[in-house]
Amino acid sequence: MAETESITVADVSDGPCGSGEPGRSVDLPVVELLTGRGFITGKSGSGKSNTASVVVEKLLDNGFGMLIVDIDGEYYGLKEEYEILHAGADDECDIQITVEHAEKIASLALEQNVPIILDVSSFLDEEEAAELLTEVSKRLFAKAKKLKQPFLMLVEECHEWIPQKGSVGECGKMLIKISKRGRKHGLGIVGISQRPADVKKDFITQCDWLVWHRLTWNNDTKVVSRVLDREYAEAVEDLDDGEAFMMNDWAEAIQRVQFHRKQTFDAGATPGLDDFERPDLKSVSDDLVSELAEISEEKEQTEDRIAELRDQLDEKNSRIAELEAELQDARDMQRMADQFTQALVDHVKGANPGRTEQQRMREQRAAATGDQASFDEAARWGDGPSGREEDRPLPDETAREDDGYEQNAMTWNGDGAAANGDDASAKANGSAGDAGGAGMFDMAGAFGDDAGGNAAAAAADAATDGGVVDGTTESGGASDTAAMTRGFDAVEGNPLGDRATDAFEAGTTATVDAESVEDAAAFARELANDLADLGPETRQMLRYYRDHGPGTPMDALFAAGGSEDRTAAYARNRRLRVRGLVEHVGRGRYDYRVPELLAERTDRDDVAPFVEQVESVLENRESDA
């Protein structure tokens, strides 16, 4: 690196607003150029790129390093005389680079003093070019802080990166940062633009040397008027090619100068009719190119590996999709096989309308005899169409998960009064069972309605069923009042309420369907008997659901004073659910539904009296003590 303090780039010219002796050499201090902030402007063809090239040639002659950001691909002509690295994205460059090369570019420029042309004109993607320039600028700034070495960064068409209007991107912000803070680290910057009005004023006002070539647009001359003066704004329109007004911090006055003509090939000149002859260009060291090529090779290898992994991933995803399709086909085949098997079973069994009735009778006999095995068999028989527990439809999958206990865990410890020696209840229910059953779901034998019998038999039946024998008709049948109140020997009170009773006793007409009320009374009686047969803890669980609303079986059993035994809780809860006394309402919670059950089975709108009679069993806490 030569010990040069200044370089000669122009001569003083004669004309309006000029100063100094015409023809005298104009020198620029090297340190101020390398570390300062400059701005060169002028309309197309006025000589601004020539001026920049002259400055660059003089600095290269003295061995100073620099980085030129070429946006139009016009600086490669410098390679005619200088060994300068031309890096870009096309085959015209010495090496094709990407953002991965940013660190190496900055290292070559600052640490090895290699002059570089960063040609972004060959990038088709502007965002990719901006990202590359941003990363190179960041690396230069970081390294300059450590090295403290004078270095110049020259940026063509700077209005593309730091526009006056619109938002300034990450790249523009970095360039402005260099203009404001780079000087103290030895990093200088020169911006070149043909439209000064379009360059952000934050950048122009930071510059300590400016060159104004010919400008004609009114907006641009206004900038000259504000920075220099009005007379310069008028004179700048008549400057010759290569002529300019130059102002700087180290000269006493603004000078009108004529810049020298550059010595290297003018790659930015407008093509003419003559044949284009490309000069021989100097090559850079193979070592420099090989260092950058290694990065390119590593990037290509990485990209190839990524592509290979993506292909493998696509293949695996395709295989997964195939396996999922095969699995779905297998599920469909399994479902069809199950449906076919069920159809064969139904065909063999045939229609069996009495099946439900048989189930009810089984439950009645089990409750009356206290035979646990019989009751389990009856429960399994009624769980679903195929007789299997897993085939019984549940409210949803949550209920299936919540009833997660083994079948053999469904015990009846303390549940049945008949099983624990309640002989009176067993005998009463046993006699009813012998006559056709009086269980929860069987109304046969609940009424004494032998239409062909005599009056004495009807009266006896009414009395046995808890009816009130007020009299008989002349044909020997029981009176309407007896029919309306029979079937409640297991509960107290009158399910019809005082209004209906008073009406019948007075002999007035009441709009009550006697047969419907009788059926409802019979079912309410059966339901009350069923509740009475439940164990104390199971009844208290039902009371919990009634009094507190939705809850889990564990909560209900705990409230009933039971242990925190999940198997016992769900076993007892299942007895309530199978009978329709509770229903699953989601998230493992169950709710009381005795009124709904009565409404469904009696087909009556007003079931309040029957609910009251049935719930009287729940309120009988002495039996639960």
XYZ file of C-alpha atoms in Angstrom:
625
model
C 0.000 0.000 0.000
C 1.512 3.269 -1.147
C 2.096 6.106 1.255
C -0.158 8.548 -0.644
C -1.910 11.322 1.171
C -4.013 12.600 -1.764
C -5.093 11.683 -5.294
C -5.705 13.950 -8.313
C -9.108 13.390 -9.916
C -10.074 16.646 -11.730
C -9.116 20.162 -12.871
C -10.755 23.467 -12.068
C -13.045 24.551 -14.926
C -14.246 27.967 -16.026
C -17.905 29.006 -15.899
C -20.682 30.448 -13.734
C -20.339 29.872 -9.972
C -16.747 28.703 -10.435
C -13.874 29.526 -8.136
C -10.146 29.167 -8.382
C -7.789 29.242 -11.323
C -9.083 27.284 -14.340
C -6.928 24.272 -15.200
C -5.485 23.858 -11.717
C -5.436 20.271 -10.419
C -8.002 19.205 -7.862
C -6.719 16.771 -5.228
C -8.710 14.750 -2.729
C -7.253 13.524 0.590
C -7.094 9.721 0.649
C -8.006 9.230 4.300
C -11.011 11.525 3.962
C -12.176 9.552 0.910
C -11.686 6.139 2.513
C -13.251 6.939 5.873
C -15.641 9.761 4.971
C -19.131 9.917 3.552
C -19.570 11.045 -0.017
C -22.422 11.586 -2.459
C -22.107 11.747 -6.263
C -25.186 12.665 -8.294
C -26.146 13.695 -11.814
C -28.596 12.726 -14.519
C -27.885 9.777 -16.804
C -24.961 10.517 -19.112
C -23.700 13.478 -17.093
C -20.549 11.630 -15.951
C -21.305 10.529 -12.392
C -20.236 6.869 -12.965
C -17.068 8.107 -14.698
C -16.284 10.262 -11.648
C -16.748 7.289 -9.332
C -14.533 5.130 -11.554
C -11.770 7.775 -11.595
C -11.775 7.862 -7.780
C -11.691 4.041 -7.685
C -8.836 3.812 -10.231
C -6.703 6.289 -8.297
C -7.262 4.380 -5.038
C -6.479 1.051 -6.721
C -3.310 2.529 -8.199
C -2.161 3.137 -4.657
C -3.162 -0.308 -3.386
C -6.175 0.609 -1.290
C -8.940 -1.972 -0.891
C -12.602 -1.281 -1.458
C -15.958 -2.869 -2.186
C -18.141 -1.638 -5.066
C -21.859 -2.439 -5.026
C -22.688 -2.600 -8.736
C -26.418 -2.498 -9.462
C -26.114 -2.205 -13.276
C -23.157 -4.483 -14.042
C -20.942 -1.651 -15.391
C -17.835 -1.857 -13.221
C -16.341 -5.108 -14.488
C -14.360 -2.963 -16.987
C -11.974 -2.221 -14.119
C -10.630 -5.762 -14.579
C -8.948 -4.541 -17.768
C -6.202 -3.021 -15.600
C -6.754 -4.298 -12.073
C -6.929 -7.674 -10.409
C -10.295 -7.224 -8.801
C -12.690 -9.973 -7.695
C -15.981 -9.875 -9.585
C -18.601 -11.738 -7.522
C -22.233 -12.095 -8.502
C -24.820 -14.553 -9.709
C -24.081 -15.190 -13.411
C -21.338 -16.693 -15.549
C -19.777 -13.274 -16.285
C -18.550 -13.160 -12.702
C -15.422 -14.803 -11.367
C -17.503 -16.665 -8.804
C -21.217 -17.139 -8.210
C -22.118 -16.288 -4.634
C -25.116 -16.279 -2.312
C -25.789 -14.907 1.132
C -23.764 -17.818 2.592
C -20.634 -16.149 1.146
C -21.178 -12.834 2.991
C -18.724 -13.603 5.791
C -16.006 -14.681 3.384
C -16.526 -11.629 1.126
C -16.096 -9.269 4.093
C -13.050 -11.198 5.274
C -11.343 -11.013 1.855
C -12.093 -7.293 1.517
C -10.950 -6.112 4.937
C -8.513 -8.714 6.219
C -6.799 -9.567 2.927
C -7.257 -6.144 1.238
C -8.855 -7.672 -1.879
C -10.820 -5.163 -4.021
C -14.262 -6.625 -4.801
C -17.103 -5.819 -7.189
C -20.311 -7.068 -5.585
C -22.468 -7.354 -8.714
C -26.134 -7.553 -7.664
C -27.406 -6.803 -11.160
C -27.384 -10.511 -12.006
C -29.762 -11.478 -9.201
C -33.259 -12.008 -10.552
C -34.723 -11.869 -7.073
C -34.374 -8.349 -5.631
C -34.986 -9.621 -2.101
C -32.100 -12.046 -2.464
C -29.829 -9.212 -3.649
C -30.923 -7.000 -0.753
C -30.320 -9.821 1.734
C -26.800 -10.382 0.348
C -25.899 -6.672 0.552
C -27.340 -6.450 4.074
C -25.264 -9.367 5.333
C -22.063 -8.146 3.649
C -22.574 -4.667 5.160
C -23.098 -6.125 8.619
C -19.927 -8.207 8.365
C -17.892 -5.217 7.110
C -19.127 -3.024 9.944
C -18.340 -5.693 12.549
C -14.838 -6.346 11.207
C -14.049 -2.627 10.786
C -14.691 -2.103 14.504
C -11.897 -4.579 15.286
C -9.388 -3.786 12.523
C -9.660 0.030 12.466
C -8.446 -0.016 8.866
C -9.484 2.664 6.306
C -11.827 1.080 3.799
C -14.286 2.494 1.250
C -17.667 1.068 0.324
C -19.123 2.527 -2.892
C -22.865 1.974 -3.529
C -24.388 2.637 -6.982
C -28.014 3.819 -7.310
C -28.289 4.245 -3.560
C -31.860 5.551 -3.869
C -32.847 1.907 -4.447
C -31.770 1.070 -0.881
C -32.369 4.333 1.019
C -35.369 6.008 -0.660
C -36.715 9.356 0.487
C -40.308 8.129 0.240
C -41.594 4.844 1.505
C -40.144 2.528 4.094
C -36.428 1.857 4.385
C -35.674 -1.845 4.521
C -33.095 -3.681 6.568
C -30.445 -3.034 3.919
C -31.071 0.734 3.847
C -30.979 0.915 7.634
C -27.581 -0.783 7.636
C -26.192 1.637 5.013
C -27.440 4.640 7.017
C -25.837 3.150 10.124
C -22.491 2.956 8.286
C -22.852 6.584 7.144
C -23.476 7.739 10.716
C -21.110 5.530 12.703
C -18.683 3.955 10.237
C -16.208 6.850 10.166
C -14.960 6.266 13.717
C -14.153 2.656 12.754
C -12.460 3.562 9.474
C -15.341 2.437 7.258
C -16.321 5.040 4.649
C -19.213 5.041 2.191
C -20.027 6.800 -1.085
C -23.548 6.855 -2.471
C -24.208 7.401 -6.189
C -27.621 8.334 -7.632
C -29.098 10.096 -10.642
C -32.091 11.336 -8.624
C -31.021 13.254 -5.477
C -34.655 14.055 -4.687
C -35.291 10.315 -4.266
C -32.427 9.756 -1.809
C -33.251 9.881 1.891
C -32.091 13.195 3.304
C -30.740 11.510 6.423
C -28.001 10.112 4.204
C -27.221 13.256 2.153
C -26.962 15.455 5.247
C -24.345 13.078 6.749
C -21.980 13.476 3.761
C -18.770 15.543 4.062
C -17.990 15.651 0.319
C -20.546 15.970 -2.516
C -20.298 16.119 -6.316
C -23.170 17.641 -8.356
C -23.159 16.797 -12.086
C -25.768 18.079 -14.514
C -29.366 17.935 -13.223
C -32.465 19.170 -15.041
C -35.490 17.913 -13.199
C -37.116 20.571 -11.043
C -37.273 18.373 -7.925
C -33.577 17.588 -8.246
C -32.508 21.217 -8.768
C -34.510 22.156 -5.668
C -32.254 19.854 -3.674
C -29.213 21.705 -5.116
C -30.805 25.016 -4.147
C -31.347 23.876 -0.562
C -27.867 22.345 -0.150
C -25.755 24.823 -2.182
C -27.693 27.923 -3.228
C -30.161 29.135 -5.828
C -27.502 30.302 -8.263
C -25.931 26.829 -8.265
C -29.361 25.294 -8.915
C -29.606 27.387 -12.080
C -26.032 26.735 -13.204
C -26.165 22.954 -12.605
C -28.522 22.561 -15.540
C -25.851 23.784 -18.021
C -22.858 21.726 -16.884
C -20.985 19.751 -19.570
C -20.392 16.015 -19.441
C -17.950 15.237 -16.675
C -18.248 18.764 -15.250
C -19.588 19.218 -11.729
C -19.796 21.413 -8.665
C -17.782 19.903 -5.822
C -18.097 20.867 -2.185
C -16.313 19.326 0.778
C -15.319 19.977 4.345
C -11.618 20.491 3.566
C -11.961 23.192 0.825
C -12.719 26.851 1.439
C -15.229 27.232 -1.414
C -17.436 25.270 -3.790
C -15.443 24.417 -6.920
C -16.566 23.992 -10.518
C -14.387 21.151 -11.827
C -13.911 18.925 -14.862
C -13.224 15.305 -13.838
C -10.615 13.288 -15.705
C -11.645 10.496 -18.030
C -11.282 7.006 -16.588
C -8.561 4.761 -18.067
C -10.313 1.380 -18.006
C -12.980 -0.078 -20.293
C -16.276 1.781 -20.045
C -18.701 -1.119 -19.606
C -21.511 1.289 -18.765
C -21.344 3.292 -21.991
C -24.419 3.307 -24.206
C -23.896 0.795 -27.041
C -23.444 2.305 -30.532
C -23.548 0.977 -34.069
C -19.923 -0.099 -33.988
C -19.043 -3.693 -33.200
C -18.607 -4.348 -29.512
C -15.157 -5.516 -28.561
C -14.740 -6.882 -25.075
C -11.217 -6.288 -23.753
C -9.082 -8.893 -22.105
C -9.821 -8.910 -18.423
C -7.398 -9.783 -15.638
C -8.063 -12.910 -13.633
C -7.925 -13.066 -9.885
C -5.912 -15.556 -7.907
C -7.154 -19.115 -8.056
C -6.741 -19.298 -4.304
C -9.340 -16.554 -3.800
C -11.821 -18.242 -6.092
C -11.192 -21.668 -4.545
C -11.952 -20.366 -1.054
C -15.302 -19.061 -2.239
C -15.902 -22.161 -4.348
C -15.567 -24.341 -1.261
C -18.437 -22.451 0.314
C -20.470 -22.946 -2.876
C -19.688 -26.664 -2.859
C -20.673 -26.978 0.781
C -23.916 -25.163 0.017
C -24.592 -27.444 -2.955
C -23.887 -30.505 -0.833
C -26.202 -29.194 1.858
C -28.911 -28.478 -0.694
C -28.439 -31.940 -2.228
C -28.685 -33.519 1.211
C -31.810 -31.507 1.985
C -33.323 -32.556 -1.353
C -32.437 -36.185 -0.618
C -34.011 -36.011 2.836
C -37.120 -34.397 1.357
C -37.385 -37.202 -1.175
C -37.060 -39.756 1.609
C -39.675 -37.915 3.622
C -42.017 -37.852 0.632
C -41.522 -41.590 0.141
C -42.239 -42.267 3.808
C -45.292 -40.038 3.740
C -46.513 -41.892 0.666
C -45.946 -45.214 2.420
C -47.769 -43.967 5.497
C -50.679 -42.911 3.302
C -50.731 -46.369 1.690
C -50.667 -48.104 5.082
C -53.448 -45.856 6.373
C -55.527 -46.711 3.319
C -54.872 -50.428 3.872
C -55.785 -50.065 7.541
C -59.012 -48.310 6.641
C -59.819 -51.059 4.137
C -59.174 -53.655 6.837
C -61.481 -51.800 9.225
C -64.158 -51.635 6.567
C -63.809 -55.374 5.945
C -63.990 -56.050 9.696
C -67.118 -53.915 9.972
C -68.716 -55.727 7.046
C -67.790 -59.076 8.607
C -69.363 -58.033 11.920
C -72.514 -56.886 10.145
C -72.676 -60.133 8.207
C -72.194 -62.175 11.382
C -74.909 -60.205 13.175
C -77.259 -60.709 10.240
C -76.680 -64.484 10.440
C -77.308 -64.474 14.186
C -80.533 -62.499 13.755
C -81.611 -64.839 10.997
C -81.016 -67.903 13.164
C -82.756 -66.405 16.229
C -85.574 -64.882 14.237
C -88.013 -62.287 15.510
C -88.684 -62.622 19.241
C -91.165 -59.997 20.436
C -91.330 -61.654 23.837
C -87.638 -61.307 24.448
C -87.976 -58.078 26.418
C -90.734 -59.588 28.500
C -88.553 -62.604 29.242
C -85.791 -60.320 30.424
C -88.152 -58.560 32.780
C -89.288 -61.845 34.200
C -85.679 -62.937 34.713
C -84.955 -59.753 36.658
C -88.088 -60.243 38.742
C -87.170 -63.777 39.671
C -83.584 -62.759 40.467
C -84.761 -59.934 42.739
C -87.296 -62.170 44.464
C -84.949 -65.098 45.065
C -81.809 -63.115 45.778
C -79.933 -65.319 43.308
C -76.981 -63.201 42.246
C -76.027 -65.469 39.324
C -79.537 -65.281 37.943
C -79.585 -61.527 38.150
C -76.158 -61.265 36.419
C -77.430 -63.526 33.660
C -80.566 -61.397 33.283
C -78.513 -58.193 33.158
C -76.189 -59.611 30.511
C -79.175 -60.857 28.494
C -80.627 -57.354 28.353
C -77.416 -55.429 27.727
C -77.635 -55.425 23.955
C -79.068 -56.987 20.832
C -76.447 -59.750 20.825
C -76.510 -60.300 24.585
C -72.965 -59.005 25.025
C -72.055 -56.094 27.276
C -69.884 -54.534 24.569
C -72.870 -54.501 22.153
C -75.091 -52.468 24.457
C -75.315 -48.916 23.050
C -73.986 -46.296 25.440
C -74.653 -42.527 25.354
C -71.138 -41.929 24.030
C -67.565 -43.203 24.145
C -66.901 -41.349 27.396
C -69.509 -43.484 29.150
C -67.861 -46.625 27.787
C -64.535 -45.467 29.193
C -66.026 -44.472 32.557
C -67.569 -47.915 33.087
C -64.117 -49.390 32.948
C -64.396 -52.299 35.381
C -64.272 -56.056 34.960
C -67.545 -57.950 34.516
C -66.807 -60.137 37.531
C -66.444 -56.983 39.670
C -70.199 -56.349 39.462
C -71.103 -57.541 42.979
C -74.231 -56.860 45.039
C -72.787 -56.542 48.521
C -75.514 -55.042 50.675
C -77.724 -54.221 47.732
C -80.709 -56.573 47.788
C -83.012 -56.823 50.717
C -84.058 -60.287 49.623
C -80.419 -61.399 49.388
C -79.786 -60.178 52.930
C -82.641 -62.020 54.487
C -85.562 -59.685 54.026
C -88.034 -62.619 54.003
C -91.178 -60.475 54.061
C -90.241 -58.612 50.917
C -88.994 -61.777 49.231
C -92.247 -63.603 49.955
C -94.347 -60.709 48.747
C -92.425 -60.411 45.549
C -92.194 -64.148 45.152
C -95.970 -64.536 45.100
C -96.194 -61.828 42.480
C -93.501 -63.514 40.431
C -95.386 -66.802 40.483
C -98.395 -65.052 38.972
C -96.455 -63.659 36.061
C -93.923 -61.351 37.736
C -94.097 -57.851 39.250
C -90.615 -56.582 38.570
C -89.577 -53.168 37.407
C -90.315 -53.745 33.713
C -93.255 -56.161 34.020
C -96.794 -54.877 34.611
C -98.371 -58.296 34.126
C -100.216 -59.277 37.321
C -99.948 -55.759 38.707
C -103.689 -55.301 38.339
C -106.545 -57.567 39.353
C -108.244 -57.192 35.981
C -109.638 -60.674 35.357
C -112.599 -59.498 33.308
C -114.270 -62.903 33.355
C -114.054 -63.391 37.149
C -116.755 -62.813 39.748
C -117.054 -59.840 42.062
C -115.412 -61.586 44.957
C -112.341 -62.474 42.902
C -112.040 -58.914 41.622
C -112.388 -57.539 45.138
C -109.787 -59.967 46.417
C -107.372 -58.960 43.655
C -107.932 -55.303 44.401
C -107.277 -55.796 48.081
C -104.159 -57.851 47.414
C -102.766 -55.133 45.126
C -103.349 -52.475 47.739
C -106.578 -51.191 46.179
C -109.533 -49.639 47.961
C -112.730 -51.610 47.545
C -115.514 -49.027 47.707
C -118.038 -51.217 45.913
C -118.670 -53.265 42.857
C -120.817 -52.843 39.788
C -123.856 -54.918 39.173
C -121.887 -57.054 36.717
C -119.458 -58.023 39.422
C -116.403 -55.847 38.387
C -114.460 -53.558 40.698
C -115.526 -49.917 40.868
C -113.641 -47.121 39.014
C -112.306 -45.780 42.278
C -110.775 -49.119 43.198
C -109.192 -49.419 39.780
C -107.735 -45.930 40.009
C -106.025 -46.507 43.375
C -104.865 -50.106 43.156
C -101.282 -51.185 42.772
C -99.692 -49.122 45.586
C -99.199 -51.632 48.398
C -95.457 -50.826 48.466
C -95.863 -47.075 48.776
C -97.988 -44.668 50.727
C -100.421 -42.061 49.539
C -102.536 -41.642 46.448
C -100.705 -40.933 43.149
C -103.741 -39.197 41.690
C -103.701 -36.367 44.159
C -106.552 -34.902 46.203
C -108.306 -33.339 43.180
C -108.836 -36.656 41.373
C -109.774 -38.489 44.608
C -112.357 -35.892 45.605
C -113.867 -36.002 42.151
C -114.327 -39.770 42.227
C -115.669 -39.816 45.793
C -118.217 -37.141 44.856
C -119.282 -39.157 41.851
C -118.429 -36.335 39.465
C -116.837 -36.800 36.112
C -113.084 -36.288 35.906
C -111.128 -36.211 32.681
C -108.868 -39.039 33.727
C -108.153 -42.103 31.590
C -108.688 -44.844 34.185
C -106.724 -47.450 32.256
C -103.801 -45.043 31.694
C -103.705 -44.087 35.370
C -103.870 -47.703 36.392
C -100.939 -48.594 34.140
C -98.948 -45.643 35.437
C -99.707 -46.545 39.021
C -98.603 -50.102 38.409
C -95.309 -49.012 36.862
C -94.708 -46.516 39.689
C -95.315 -49.340 42.171
C -92.820 -51.565 40.396
C -90.272 -48.778 40.270
C -90.726 -48.052 43.966
C -90.264 -51.747 44.777
C -87.142 -51.768 42.620
C -85.685 -48.823 44.543
C -86.527 -50.501 47.820
C -84.565 -53.576 46.709
C -81.416 -51.537 46.056
C -78.720 -51.456 48.694
C -78.556 -48.407 51.015
C -75.414 -46.994 49.409
C -76.854 -47.374 45.900
C -80.051 -45.536 46.962
C -77.985 -42.789 48.560
C -76.003 -42.453 45.294
C -79.314 -41.936 43.482
C -80.304 -39.319 46.092
C -76.970 -37.577 45.444
C -77.719 -37.337 41.725
C -81.210 -36.027 42.481
C -80.143 -33.426 45.017
C -76.857 -32.255 43.492
C -77.291 -32.716 39.766
C -74.661 -34.205 37.451
C -71.718 -35.906 39.132
C -69.274 -38.767 38.803
C -69.904 -42.223 40.315
C -66.935 -41.666 42.625
C -68.490 -38.415 43.916
C -71.852 -40.105 44.398
C -70.395 -43.088 46.281
C -68.289 -40.818 48.483
C -71.367 -38.736 49.333
C -73.190 -41.960 50.163
C -70.510 -42.787 52.722
C -68.838 -45.479 50.645
C -65.134 -46.052 50.171
C -63.076 -44.553 47.374
C -63.313 -47.763 45.390
C -63.654 -47.082 41.662
C -64.814 -50.641 40.889
C -67.550 -50.501 43.536
C -68.615 -47.007 42.461
C -69.064 -47.935 38.816
C -70.655 -51.306 39.657
C -73.351 -49.612 41.757
C -73.699 -46.804 39.233
C -74.267 -49.368 36.504
C -77.289 -50.795 38.340
C -78.818 -47.320 38.337
C -77.956 -46.766 34.696
C -79.247 -50.162 33.492
C -82.593 -49.427 35.180
C -82.769 -46.023 33.506
C -82.661 -44.164 36.845
C -79.587 -42.099 35.773
C -78.081 -41.229 32.409
C -74.625 -40.276 31.184
C -74.435 -36.541 30.352
C -70.819 -36.339 29.172
C -67.283 -36.207 30.605
C -67.941 -39.178 32.917
C -70.826 -37.439 34.723
C -74.316 -38.848 35.333
C -77.649 -37.194 36.179
C -80.941 -38.159 37.826
C -83.774 -39.101 35.416
C -86.586 -40.787 37.436
C -89.191 -38.166 36.306
C -88.150 -38.658 32.694
C -88.339 -42.454 33.074
C -91.869 -42.219 34.463
C -92.907 -39.842 31.682
C -91.516 -42.166 29.015
C -93.015 -45.365 30.423
C -96.436 -43.975 31.425
C -96.900 -41.657 28.454
C -98.403 -39.017 30.745
C -97.692 -35.293 30.892
C -98.224 -34.965 34.647
C -96.169 -37.546 36.527
C -95.520 -35.467 39.643
C -97.771 -37.584 41.925
C -96.081 -40.786 40.741
C -92.621 -39.267 41.164
C -93.582 -38.297 44.709
C -94.675 -41.856 45.476
C -91.530 -43.399 43.989
C -89.204 -40.934 45.729
C -90.861 -41.697 49.057
C -88.665 -44.797 49.029
C -85.571 -42.581 48.688
C -86.750 -40.402 51.570
C -87.105 -43.452 53.857
C -83.697 -42.967 55.415
C -84.422 -45.341 58.344
C -83.865 -48.311 56.061
C -80.543 -46.817 55.001
C -79.286 -46.292 58.492
